[in-house]
Amino acid sequence: MIKFLNLKKINHQYADELKKVASEVIDSGHYLLGERLKTFEDNLAAYIGVKHAIGMANGLDALRLILKAYMQIGVMQEGDEVIVPANTYIASVLAISDNRLKPVLVEPDINTYNIDISLIEKHITNRTKAIMVVHLYGSVCWSEKLEEIARKHNLKIIEDNAQAIGAIYKSKKTGSLGDAAGFSFYPGKNLGALGDAGVVTTKSDEMAEMVRALGNYGSKVKYVNEYRGLNSRLDEIQAAFLNVKLKYLDAENERRKEIAKYYCENITNKHIILPSGQGQSHVWHLFVVRSSERANLLKHLQENGIQTLLHYPIPVHKQNAYSEWNAMSLPISELIHREVVNLPISPVMEESEIEKVVSAVNSFKS
Ligand SMILES: *Cc1c(COP(=O)(O)O)cnc(C)c1O
């Protein structure tokens, strides 16, 4: 069986280093807000090319706290609108609605699967305060047009960079393009912790200070609470693991690019729609193909020993969690959710496994 993602194998590559830093943390007697977090924040900020990185408990909290910070600063208030792609992972949308802001779902581009920037302007109202772009599957969502729209309507741009760490747009990394960005280090992400972790990056001193305080009980000085914050901190042990794994991220992303290139050049089945995008602008968190006969394709791949996943099977607006949107029609998102299949992609796949995936996909007959 070719696994969709062999996490054990990924982390095993660095087992000696990971065990060493874990025992250092145990022996240090210091488990939160210590020097390992500080080192990771500095390393990550330098890697992304941004002034501040603030550790958070997970990616959802990173996004949630960016918006909470904007509300605390007075940039947004309850009921204001945030534009978000309709086909994103539910976390992007939850971060908005959890702050009693209104998510405004916009259809993606059928070729890139990222928000269709040409549709944004017609969704802007006098309550719109921000656009949340999601670099979905690892592919950059950015353009000059997007910057122009934000400037013209005085909107913040928040990047959901959970899936695209390391991706580059015109020599700048995702996470440094907008006003603030949320990252996830969920174990399966391109930079994965061994548990939950996340980060906010921003060039704004005000945002950085506010997010840091809000994630630590609204406090800058211990037991002095300026805001009604929450508890969302990145553990020392996860920071230590992430410091180890960050060194290998570029090499792992390069391997993902090689595999994606091989898939794109060698999958020739006419019934399969390949993803667009290559080069620096895609770090291939996921390799997503489409088929109008998905059920048969899934069955065929399974019979050939290939594990697949669907990202995502149900669009946000069809989930029970957002039942008020269930009657909405978003045909492009719905088409994507009906047809997508993720092929295995990970830095630890072997040549023989990659070839086996290609031949299984190519032998699919509709
Ligand atoms: C993983 C993910 C998140 C949330 O990250 P967690 O660390 O799981 O909270 C947010 N947005 C997108 C697009 C994701 O893929």
mmCIF file of C-alpha atoms and ligand atoms in Angstrom:
data_model
loop_
_atom_site.group_PDB
_atom_site.id
_atom_site.type_symbol
_atom_site.label_atom_id
_atom_site.label_comp_id
_atom_site.label_asym_id
_atom_site.label_seq_id
_atom_site.Cartn_x
_atom_site.Cartn_y
_atom_site.Cartn_z
ATOM 1 C CA MET A 1 0.000 0.000 0.000
ATOM 2 C CA ILE A 2 1.402 3.407 -0.940
ATOM 3 C CA LYS A 3 0.439 5.713 1.886
ATOM 4 C CA PHE A 4 -1.025 9.110 1.223
ATOM 5 C CA LEU A 5 1.433 10.565 3.715
ATOM 6 C CA ASN A 6 3.920 8.543 5.725
ATOM 7 C CA LEU A 7 4.412 10.803 8.742
ATOM 8 C CA LYS A 8 6.412 8.277 10.681
ATOM 9 C CA LYS A 9 8.899 8.000 7.844
ATOM 10 C CA ILE A 10 9.118 11.794 7.504
ATOM 11 C CA ASN A 11 9.962 12.304 11.169
ATOM 12 C CA HIS A 12 12.166 9.258 11.350
ATOM 13 C CA GLN A 13 14.652 10.966 9.045
ATOM 14 C CA TYR A 14 15.408 13.358 11.900
ATOM 15 C CA ALA A 15 14.777 10.987 14.815
ATOM 16 C CA ASP A 16 18.183 11.448 16.460
ATOM 17 C CA GLU A 17 17.980 15.236 16.415
ATOM 18 C CA LEU A 18 14.348 15.253 17.539
ATOM 19 C CA LYS A 19 15.074 12.946 20.468
ATOM 20 C CA LYS A 20 18.044 15.037 21.485
ATOM 21 C CA VAL A 21 16.102 18.312 21.587
ATOM 22 C CA ALA A 22 13.159 16.635 23.323
ATOM 23 C CA SER A 23 15.381 15.501 26.157
ATOM 24 C CA GLU A 24 16.926 18.961 26.349
ATOM 25 C CA VAL A 25 13.452 20.432 26.833
ATOM 26 C CA ILE A 26 12.602 17.853 29.495
ATOM 27 C CA ASP A 27 15.810 18.626 31.349
ATOM 28 C CA SER A 28 15.406 22.387 31.041
ATOM 29 C CA GLY A 29 12.387 22.557 33.349
ATOM 30 C CA HIS A 30 10.994 25.318 31.092
ATOM 31 C CA TYR A 31 8.040 24.342 28.927
ATOM 32 C CA LEU A 32 6.298 27.509 27.722
ATOM 33 C CA LEU A 33 7.415 30.904 26.390
ATOM 34 C CA GLY A 34 11.092 30.127 26.687
ATOM 35 C CA GLU A 35 14.206 30.390 24.584
ATOM 36 C CA ARG A 36 13.230 27.661 22.115
ATOM 37 C CA LEU A 37 10.095 29.515 21.125
ATOM 38 C CA LYS A 38 12.086 32.744 20.799
ATOM 39 C CA THR A 39 14.631 30.998 18.574
ATOM 40 C CA PHE A 40 11.923 29.481 16.412
ATOM 41 C CA GLU A 41 10.116 32.812 16.053
ATOM 42 C CA ASP A 42 13.375 34.491 15.003
ATOM 43 C CA ASN A 43 14.285 31.690 12.605
ATOM 44 C CA LEU A 44 10.860 31.650 11.034
ATOM 45 C CA ALA A 45 10.659 35.439 10.687
ATOM 46 C CA ALA A 46 14.065 35.405 8.962
ATOM 47 C CA TYR A 47 13.027 32.525 6.701
ATOM 48 C CA ILE A 48 9.789 34.226 5.643
ATOM 49 C CA GLY A 49 11.397 37.649 5.383
ATOM 50 C CA VAL A 50 9.103 39.439 7.792
ATOM 51 C CA LYS A 51 9.681 41.467 10.948
ATOM 52 C CA HIS A 52 7.604 39.431 13.417
ATOM 53 C CA ALA A 53 6.620 35.814 13.973
ATOM 54 C CA ILE A 54 4.482 35.010 17.013
ATOM 55 C CA GLY A 55 3.968 31.412 18.113
ATOM 56 C CA MET A 56 0.403 30.182 18.552
ATOM 57 C CA ALA A 57 -1.152 26.905 19.630
ATOM 58 C CA ASN A 58 -2.352 26.003 16.112
ATOM 59 C CA GLY A 59 -3.205 27.427 12.695
ATOM 60 C CA LEU A 60 -6.857 28.116 13.444
ATOM 61 C CA ASP A 61 -5.852 30.210 16.443
ATOM 62 C CA ALA A 62 -3.302 32.113 14.372
ATOM 63 C CA LEU A 63 -6.046 33.221 11.959
ATOM 64 C CA ARG A 64 -8.595 33.740 14.714
ATOM 65 C CA LEU A 65 -6.219 35.929 16.722
ATOM 66 C CA ILE A 66 -5.245 38.066 13.733
ATOM 67 C CA LEU A 67 -8.918 39.001 13.360
ATOM 68 C CA LYS A 68 -9.381 39.398 17.094
ATOM 69 C CA ALA A 69 -6.390 41.736 17.107
ATOM 70 C CA TYR A 70 -7.907 43.826 14.308
ATOM 71 C CA MET A 71 -11.095 44.086 16.342
ATOM 72 C CA GLN A 72 -9.186 45.071 19.448
ATOM 73 C CA ILE A 73 -7.198 47.672 17.511
ATOM 74 C CA GLY A 74 -10.450 49.047 16.087
ATOM 75 C CA VAL A 75 -9.910 48.145 12.431
ATOM 76 C CA MET A 76 -12.980 45.874 12.492
ATOM 77 C CA GLN A 77 -16.058 45.407 14.580
ATOM 78 C CA GLU A 78 -18.707 42.736 15.048
ATOM 79 C CA GLY A 79 -20.741 42.185 11.902
ATOM 80 C CA ASP A 80 -18.035 43.435 9.526
ATOM 81 C CA GLU A 81 -17.331 41.319 6.478
ATOM 82 C CA VAL A 82 -14.286 39.315 5.485
ATOM 83 C CA ILE A 83 -13.976 37.874 1.991
ATOM 84 C CA VAL A 84 -12.758 34.268 1.864
ATOM 85 C CA PRO A 85 -12.611 31.567 -0.841
ATOM 86 C CA ALA A 86 -15.597 29.211 -0.747
ATOM 87 C CA ASN A 87 -13.516 26.072 -1.320
ATOM 88 C CA THR A 88 -11.067 26.540 1.542
ATOM 89 C CA TYR A 89 -10.635 24.292 4.553
ATOM 90 C CA ILE A 90 -13.297 25.170 7.137
ATOM 91 C CA ALA A 91 -10.672 26.631 9.520
ATOM 92 C CA SER A 92 -10.346 29.814 7.425
ATOM 93 C CA VAL A 93 -14.091 30.422 7.729
ATOM 94 C CA LEU A 94 -14.317 29.445 11.407
ATOM 95 C CA ALA A 95 -11.619 32.006 12.241
ATOM 96 C CA ILE A 96 -13.914 34.692 10.843
ATOM 97 C CA SER A 97 -17.270 33.592 12.230
ATOM 98 C CA ASP A 98 -15.790 32.863 15.641
ATOM 99 C CA ASN A 99 -15.055 36.591 15.950
ATOM 100 C CA ARG A 100 -18.672 37.426 15.026
ATOM 101 C CA LEU A 101 -17.458 38.732 11.718
ATOM 102 C CA LYS A 102 -19.268 37.703 8.561
ATOM 103 C CA PRO A 103 -17.486 35.374 6.126
ATOM 104 C CA VAL A 104 -18.337 36.270 2.521
ATOM 105 C CA LEU A 105 -17.706 33.221 0.365
ATOM 106 C CA VAL A 106 -16.260 33.874 -3.083
ATOM 107 C CA GLU A 107 -15.862 31.253 -5.784
ATOM 108 C CA PRO A 108 -12.404 29.989 -6.742
ATOM 109 C CA ASP A 109 -10.783 29.968 -10.153
ATOM 110 C CA ILE A 110 -11.319 26.526 -11.660
ATOM 111 C CA ASN A 111 -7.717 26.370 -12.938
ATOM 112 C CA THR A 112 -5.798 27.417 -9.821
ATOM 113 C CA TYR A 113 -8.380 26.452 -7.148
ATOM 114 C CA ASN A 114 -7.524 29.730 -5.430
ATOM 115 C CA ILE A 115 -9.994 32.583 -4.932
ATOM 116 C CA ASP A 116 -11.025 34.151 -8.246
ATOM 117 C CA ILE A 117 -9.586 37.630 -7.791
ATOM 118 C CA SER A 118 -11.743 39.004 -10.603
ATOM 119 C CA LEU A 119 -14.873 38.240 -8.528
ATOM 120 C CA ILE A 120 -13.738 39.962 -5.340
ATOM 121 C CA GLU A 121 -14.777 43.523 -6.101
ATOM 122 C CA LYS A 122 -18.434 42.754 -6.646
ATOM 123 C CA HIS A 123 -18.609 41.233 -3.165
ATOM 124 C CA ILE A 124 -17.256 44.339 -1.456
ATOM 125 C CA THR A 125 -19.745 46.335 0.609
ATOM 126 C CA ASN A 126 -19.322 49.205 3.047
ATOM 127 C CA ARG A 127 -18.836 46.588 5.787
ATOM 128 C CA THR A 128 -16.000 44.735 4.074
ATOM 129 C CA LYS A 129 -12.810 45.096 6.072
ATOM 130 C CA ALA A 130 -10.493 42.357 4.845
ATOM 131 C CA ILE A 131 -9.758 39.735 2.242
ATOM 132 C CA MET A 132 -8.473 36.406 3.502
ATOM 133 C CA VAL A 133 -6.536 34.740 0.717
ATOM 134 C CA VAL A 134 -5.732 31.055 1.078
ATOM 135 C CA HIS A 135 -2.690 29.650 -0.726
ATOM 136 C CA LEU A 136 -4.569 26.408 -1.205
ATOM 137 C CA TYR A 137 -2.764 23.105 -1.763
ATOM 138 C CA GLY A 138 0.557 25.009 -1.587
ATOM 139 C CA SER A 139 -0.052 27.335 -4.524
ATOM 140 C CA VAL A 140 0.413 31.100 -4.226
ATOM 141 C CA CYS A 141 -2.706 33.242 -4.423
ATOM 142 C CA TRP A 142 -1.530 36.762 -5.161
ATOM 143 C CA SER A 143 -1.547 39.402 -7.910
ATOM 144 C CA GLU A 144 -1.068 43.104 -8.415
ATOM 145 C CA LYS A 145 -4.785 43.331 -9.054
ATOM 146 C CA LEU A 146 -5.429 41.929 -5.564
ATOM 147 C CA GLU A 147 -3.146 44.554 -4.010
ATOM 148 C CA GLU A 148 -4.869 47.255 -6.038
ATOM 149 C CA ILE A 149 -8.343 46.177 -4.865
ATOM 150 C CA ALA A 150 -7.225 46.161 -1.248
ATOM 151 C CA ARG A 151 -5.650 49.602 -1.583
ATOM 152 C CA LYS A 152 -8.650 51.082 -3.368
ATOM 153 C CA HIS A 153 -11.156 49.835 -0.773
ATOM 154 C CA ASN A 154 -8.856 50.166 2.229
ATOM 155 C CA LEU A 155 -8.963 46.458 3.058
ATOM 156 C CA LYS A 156 -6.496 44.361 5.011
ATOM 157 C CA ILE A 157 -5.155 41.275 3.294
ATOM 158 C CA ILE A 158 -4.758 38.277 5.576
ATOM 159 C CA GLU A 159 -2.959 35.228 4.221
ATOM 160 C CA ASP A 160 -3.978 31.743 5.287
ATOM 161 C CA ASN A 161 -0.558 30.222 4.735
ATOM 162 C CA ALA A 162 -1.280 26.889 6.401
ATOM 163 C CA GLN A 163 -0.557 24.957 3.203
ATOM 164 C CA ALA A 164 2.130 26.982 1.421
ATOM 165 C CA ILE A 165 5.133 27.596 3.658
ATOM 166 C CA GLY A 166 8.140 28.201 1.418
ATOM 167 C CA ALA A 167 6.184 29.243 -1.671
ATOM 168 C CA ILE A 168 7.437 32.362 -3.423
ATOM 169 C CA TYR A 169 5.734 35.183 -5.337
ATOM 170 C CA LYS A 170 8.181 37.478 -7.161
ATOM 171 C CA SER A 171 11.025 36.710 -4.743
ATOM 172 C CA LYS A 172 8.859 37.204 -1.645
ATOM 173 C CA LYS A 173 7.634 34.304 0.463
ATOM 174 C CA THR A 174 3.973 33.725 1.203
ATOM 175 C CA GLY A 175 3.354 34.973 4.700
ATOM 176 C CA SER A 176 5.183 38.211 3.896
ATOM 177 C CA LEU A 177 2.869 39.429 1.131
ATOM 178 C CA GLY A 178 -0.151 40.669 3.087
ATOM 179 C CA ASP A 179 -0.788 42.575 6.313
ATOM 180 C CA ALA A 180 -0.700 39.462 8.479
ATOM 181 C CA ALA A 181 -0.551 35.713 7.914
ATOM 182 C CA GLY A 182 -1.506 32.569 9.812
ATOM 183 C CA PHE A 183 0.546 29.382 9.533
ATOM 184 C CA SER A 184 -0.211 25.872 10.744
ATOM 185 C CA PHE A 185 2.360 23.297 11.791
ATOM 186 C CA TYR A 186 -0.173 20.489 12.085
ATOM 187 C CA PRO A 187 1.876 17.287 11.639
ATOM 188 C CA GLY A 188 0.772 16.737 8.044
ATOM 189 C CA LYS A 189 1.644 20.232 6.809
ATOM 190 C CA ASN A 190 4.857 20.885 4.838
ATOM 191 C CA LEU A 191 6.493 22.026 8.075
ATOM 192 C CA GLY A 192 4.880 19.750 10.633
ATOM 193 C CA ALA A 193 5.305 19.702 14.398
ATOM 194 C CA LEU A 194 4.773 16.499 16.380
ATOM 195 C CA GLY A 195 1.479 17.833 17.619
ATOM 196 C CA ASP A 196 -0.311 21.151 17.157
ATOM 197 C CA ALA A 197 1.402 24.479 16.564
ATOM 198 C CA GLY A 198 0.961 27.661 14.536
ATOM 199 C CA VAL A 199 2.371 31.121 13.975
ATOM 200 C CA VAL A 200 1.287 34.612 13.000
ATOM 201 C CA THR A 201 3.661 36.626 10.821
ATOM 202 C CA THR A 202 3.356 40.358 10.242
ATOM 203 C CA LYS A 203 5.416 43.415 9.496
ATOM 204 C CA SER A 204 3.239 45.514 11.805
ATOM 205 C CA ASP A 205 4.560 46.161 15.313
ATOM 206 C CA GLU A 206 1.047 46.921 16.523
ATOM 207 C CA MET A 207 -0.384 43.650 15.185
ATOM 208 C CA ALA A 208 2.533 41.647 16.580
ATOM 209 C CA GLU A 209 2.189 43.104 20.035
ATOM 210 C CA MET A 210 -1.587 42.686 20.077
ATOM 211 C CA VAL A 211 -1.547 39.074 18.837
ATOM 212 C CA ARG A 212 1.105 38.152 21.346
ATOM 213 C CA ALA A 213 -0.896 39.672 24.198
ATOM 214 C CA LEU A 214 -4.223 38.180 23.060
ATOM 215 C CA GLY A 215 -2.699 34.708 22.879
ATOM 216 C CA ASN A 216 -1.448 35.059 26.427
ATOM 217 C CA TYR A 217 -4.614 36.039 28.353
ATOM 218 C CA GLY A 218 -4.562 39.585 27.014
ATOM 219 C CA SER A 219 -1.518 40.248 29.104
ATOM 220 C CA LYS A 220 1.824 41.883 28.363
ATOM 221 C CA VAL A 221 2.967 41.886 31.982
ATOM 222 C CA LYS A 222 2.153 38.773 34.014
ATOM 223 C CA TYR A 223 -1.150 39.071 35.923
ATOM 224 C CA VAL A 224 -1.886 42.448 34.359
ATOM 225 C CA ASN A 225 -4.665 41.885 31.824
ATOM 226 C CA GLU A 226 -5.327 44.639 29.334
ATOM 227 C CA TYR A 227 -7.623 42.693 27.006
ATOM 228 C CA ARG A 228 -9.937 39.702 27.193
ATOM 229 C CA GLY A 229 -7.515 37.313 25.605
ATOM 230 C CA LEU A 230 -7.230 33.589 25.375
ATOM 231 C CA ASN A 231 -4.600 30.969 25.903
ATOM 232 C CA SER A 232 -2.870 30.031 22.668
ATOM 233 C CA ARG A 233 0.842 29.403 23.020
ATOM 234 C CA LEU A 234 3.364 27.335 21.113
ATOM 235 C CA ASP A 235 4.978 24.798 23.455
ATOM 236 C CA GLU A 236 8.747 24.773 23.939
ATOM 237 C CA ILE A 237 8.900 21.138 22.890
ATOM 238 C CA GLN A 238 7.111 21.820 19.608
ATOM 239 C CA ALA A 239 9.290 24.902 19.008
ATOM 240 C CA ALA A 240 12.361 22.709 19.538
ATOM 241 C CA PHE A 241 11.078 20.159 17.004
ATOM 242 C CA LEU A 242 10.214 22.907 14.538
ATOM 243 C CA ASN A 243 13.699 24.425 14.851
ATOM 244 C CA VAL A 244 15.094 21.072 13.751
ATOM 245 C CA LYS A 245 12.635 20.570 10.913
ATOM 246 C CA LEU A 246 12.786 24.123 9.533
ATOM 247 C CA LYS A 247 16.369 23.422 8.399
ATOM 248 C CA TYR A 248 15.104 20.710 6.093
ATOM 249 C CA LEU A 249 11.986 22.447 4.781
ATOM 250 C CA ASP A 250 13.496 23.762 1.539
ATOM 251 C CA ALA A 251 14.972 20.371 0.676
ATOM 252 C CA GLU A 252 11.629 18.703 1.394
ATOM 253 C CA ASN A 253 9.755 21.247 -0.703
ATOM 254 C CA GLU A 254 12.226 20.680 -3.566
ATOM 255 C CA ARG A 255 11.492 16.971 -3.408
ATOM 256 C CA ARG A 256 7.762 17.700 -3.528
ATOM 257 C CA LYS A 257 8.348 19.837 -6.631
ATOM 258 C CA GLU A 258 10.271 17.029 -8.336
ATOM 259 C CA ILE A 259 7.474 14.567 -7.654
ATOM 260 C CA ALA A 260 4.823 17.009 -8.873
ATOM 261 C CA LYS A 261 6.819 17.639 -12.036
ATOM 262 C CA TYR A 262 7.140 13.921 -12.632
ATOM 263 C CA TYR A 263 3.395 13.449 -12.146
ATOM 264 C CA CYS A 264 2.594 16.354 -14.486
ATOM 265 C CA GLU A 265 4.905 15.057 -17.193
ATOM 266 C CA ASN A 266 3.965 11.404 -16.950
ATOM 267 C CA ILE A 267 0.264 11.258 -16.151
ATOM 268 C CA THR A 268 -1.259 11.167 -19.598
ATOM 269 C CA ASN A 269 -4.720 9.806 -18.887
ATOM 270 C CA LYS A 270 -7.254 11.937 -20.758
ATOM 271 C CA HIS A 271 -9.848 11.416 -18.039
ATOM 272 C CA ILE A 272 -7.692 13.121 -15.425
ATOM 273 C CA ILE A 273 -7.351 16.885 -15.051
ATOM 274 C CA LEU A 274 -3.897 17.781 -13.740
ATOM 275 C CA PRO A 275 -3.177 20.776 -11.507
ATOM 276 C CA SER A 276 -1.766 23.948 -13.028
ATOM 277 C CA GLY A 277 1.217 25.817 -11.625
ATOM 278 C CA GLN A 278 4.889 24.945 -11.329
ATOM 279 C CA GLY A 279 8.117 26.640 -10.334
ATOM 280 C CA GLN A 280 8.614 28.637 -7.161
ATOM 281 C CA SER A 281 4.981 29.531 -6.707
ATOM 282 C CA HIS A 282 3.834 26.064 -5.674
ATOM 283 C CA VAL A 283 5.166 23.921 -2.818
ATOM 284 C CA TRP A 284 2.772 21.032 -3.434
ATOM 285 C CA HIS A 285 1.324 20.494 -0.008
ATOM 286 C CA LEU A 286 -1.210 18.471 -1.948
ATOM 287 C CA PHE A 287 -1.238 17.117 -5.494
ATOM 288 C CA VAL A 288 -4.855 17.431 -6.498
ATOM 289 C CA VAL A 289 -6.275 16.014 -9.718
ATOM 290 C CA ARG A 290 -9.861 16.024 -10.894
ATOM 291 C CA SER A 291 -12.036 13.408 -12.498
ATOM 292 C CA SER A 292 -15.678 13.524 -13.451
ATOM 293 C CA GLU A 293 -15.749 9.827 -12.594
ATOM 294 C CA ARG A 294 -14.215 10.125 -9.185
ATOM 295 C CA ALA A 295 -15.925 7.152 -7.563
ATOM 296 C CA ASN A 296 -14.513 4.791 -10.193
ATOM 297 C CA LEU A 297 -11.095 6.407 -10.037
ATOM 298 C CA LEU A 298 -10.970 6.024 -6.248
ATOM 299 C CA LYS A 299 -11.941 2.388 -6.550
ATOM 300 C CA HIS A 300 -9.313 1.789 -9.233
ATOM 301 C CA LEU A 301 -6.561 3.458 -7.185
ATOM 302 C CA GLN A 302 -7.523 1.520 -4.102
ATOM 303 C CA GLU A 303 -7.405 -1.758 -6.033
ATOM 304 C CA ASN A 304 -3.918 -0.759 -7.140
ATOM 305 C CA GLY A 305 -2.746 -0.206 -3.586
ATOM 306 C CA ILE A 306 -2.745 3.577 -3.605
ATOM 307 C CA GLN A 307 -4.166 5.503 -0.697
ATOM 308 C CA THR A 308 -5.932 8.717 -1.646
ATOM 309 C CA LEU A 309 -7.695 11.467 0.260
ATOM 310 C CA LEU A 310 -10.212 14.131 -0.695
ATOM 311 C CA HIS A 311 -9.516 17.778 0.147
ATOM 312 C CA TYR A 312 -12.289 18.388 0.726
ATOM 313 C CA PRO A 313 -15.324 16.143 0.338
ATOM 314 C CA ILE A 314 -17.956 18.664 1.497
ATOM 315 C CA PRO A 315 -17.799 22.427 0.832
ATOM 316 C CA VAL A 316 -18.134 24.706 3.844
ATOM 317 C CA HIS A 317 -21.526 26.020 2.716
ATOM 318 C CA LYS A 318 -22.947 22.473 2.627
ATOM 319 C CA GLN A 319 -21.772 21.572 6.131
ATOM 320 C CA ASN A 320 -24.233 21.315 9.013
ATOM 321 C CA ALA A 321 -22.011 23.712 10.920
ATOM 322 C CA TYR A 322 -23.144 26.452 8.510
ATOM 323 C CA SER A 323 -26.697 25.282 7.903
ATOM 324 C CA GLU A 324 -27.796 28.846 7.142
ATOM 325 C CA TRP A 325 -25.773 28.602 3.902
ATOM 326 C CA ASN A 326 -26.910 25.149 2.828
ATOM 327 C CA ALA A 327 -29.249 26.494 0.158
ATOM 328 C CA MET A 328 -26.535 28.661 -1.400
ATOM 329 C CA SER A 329 -25.325 27.730 -4.840
ATOM 330 C CA LEU A 330 -21.579 27.977 -5.509
ATOM 331 C CA PRO A 331 -21.247 25.814 -8.613
ATOM 332 C CA ILE A 332 -17.479 26.014 -9.068
ATOM 333 C CA SER A 333 -16.738 25.064 -5.481
ATOM 334 C CA GLU A 334 -19.313 22.307 -5.682
ATOM 335 C CA LEU A 335 -17.743 20.969 -8.868
ATOM 336 C CA ILE A 336 -14.296 20.992 -7.259
ATOM 337 C CA HIS A 337 -15.546 19.202 -4.176
ATOM 338 C CA ARG A 338 -17.279 16.612 -6.376
ATOM 339 C CA GLU A 339 -14.243 15.857 -8.548
ATOM 340 C CA VAL A 340 -11.028 16.286 -6.567
ATOM 341 C CA VAL A 341 -8.712 13.431 -5.652
ATOM 342 C CA ASN A 342 -5.338 13.867 -3.946
ATOM 343 C CA LEU A 343 -2.563 11.623 -5.114
ATOM 344 C CA PRO A 344 0.136 10.716 -2.590
ATOM 345 C CA ILE A 345 2.896 13.321 -2.429
ATOM 346 C CA SER A 346 5.524 13.602 0.256
ATOM 347 C CA PRO A 347 9.267 14.121 0.508
ATOM 348 C CA VAL A 348 9.850 10.524 1.566
ATOM 349 C CA MET A 349 8.207 8.803 -1.407
ATOM 350 C CA GLU A 350 10.479 6.476 -3.291
ATOM 351 C CA GLU A 351 10.961 6.442 -7.080
ATOM 352 C CA SER A 352 9.208 3.085 -7.362
ATOM 353 C CA GLU A 353 6.201 4.425 -5.459
ATOM 354 C CA ILE A 354 5.958 7.521 -7.651
ATOM 355 C CA GLU A 355 6.098 5.359 -10.772
ATOM 356 C CA LYS A 356 3.465 3.045 -9.355
ATOM 357 C CA VAL A 357 1.101 5.961 -8.774
ATOM 358 C CA VAL A 358 1.618 7.157 -12.348
ATOM 359 C CA SER A 359 0.980 3.773 -13.891
ATOM 360 C CA ALA A 360 -2.106 3.222 -11.740
ATOM 361 C CA VAL A 361 -3.544 6.592 -12.777
ATOM 362 C CA ASN A 362 -2.677 6.003 -16.419
ATOM 363 C CA SER A 363 -4.322 2.583 -16.442
ATOM 364 C CA PHE A 364 -7.656 3.998 -15.238
ATOM 365 C CA LYS A 365 -10.363 3.539 -17.849
ATOM 366 C CA SER A 366 -13.580 5.383 -17.320
HETATM 367 C C1 LIG B 1 -4.543 23.145 8.390
HETATM 368 C C2 LIG B 1 -5.245 24.376 7.964
HETATM 369 C C3 LIG B 1 -5.673 25.357 8.876
HETATM 370 C C4 LIG B 1 -5.718 25.146 10.368
HETATM 371 O O1 LIG B 1 -4.571 24.738 10.966
HETATM 372 P P1 LIG B 1 -4.626 23.903 12.350
HETATM 373 O O2 LIG B 1 -3.207 23.949 12.786
HETATM 374 O O3 LIG B 1 -5.112 22.550 12.026
HETATM 375 O O4 LIG B 1 -5.525 24.628 13.284
HETATM 376 C C5 LIG B 1 -6.197 26.519 8.382
HETATM 377 N N1 LIG B 1 -6.333 26.722 7.056
HETATM 378 C C6 LIG B 1 -5.966 25.812 6.159
HETATM 379 C C7 LIG B 1 -6.123 26.121 4.713
HETATM 380 C C8 LIG B 1 -5.422 24.597 6.576
HETATM 381 O O5 LIG B 1 -5.061 23.697 5.658
#
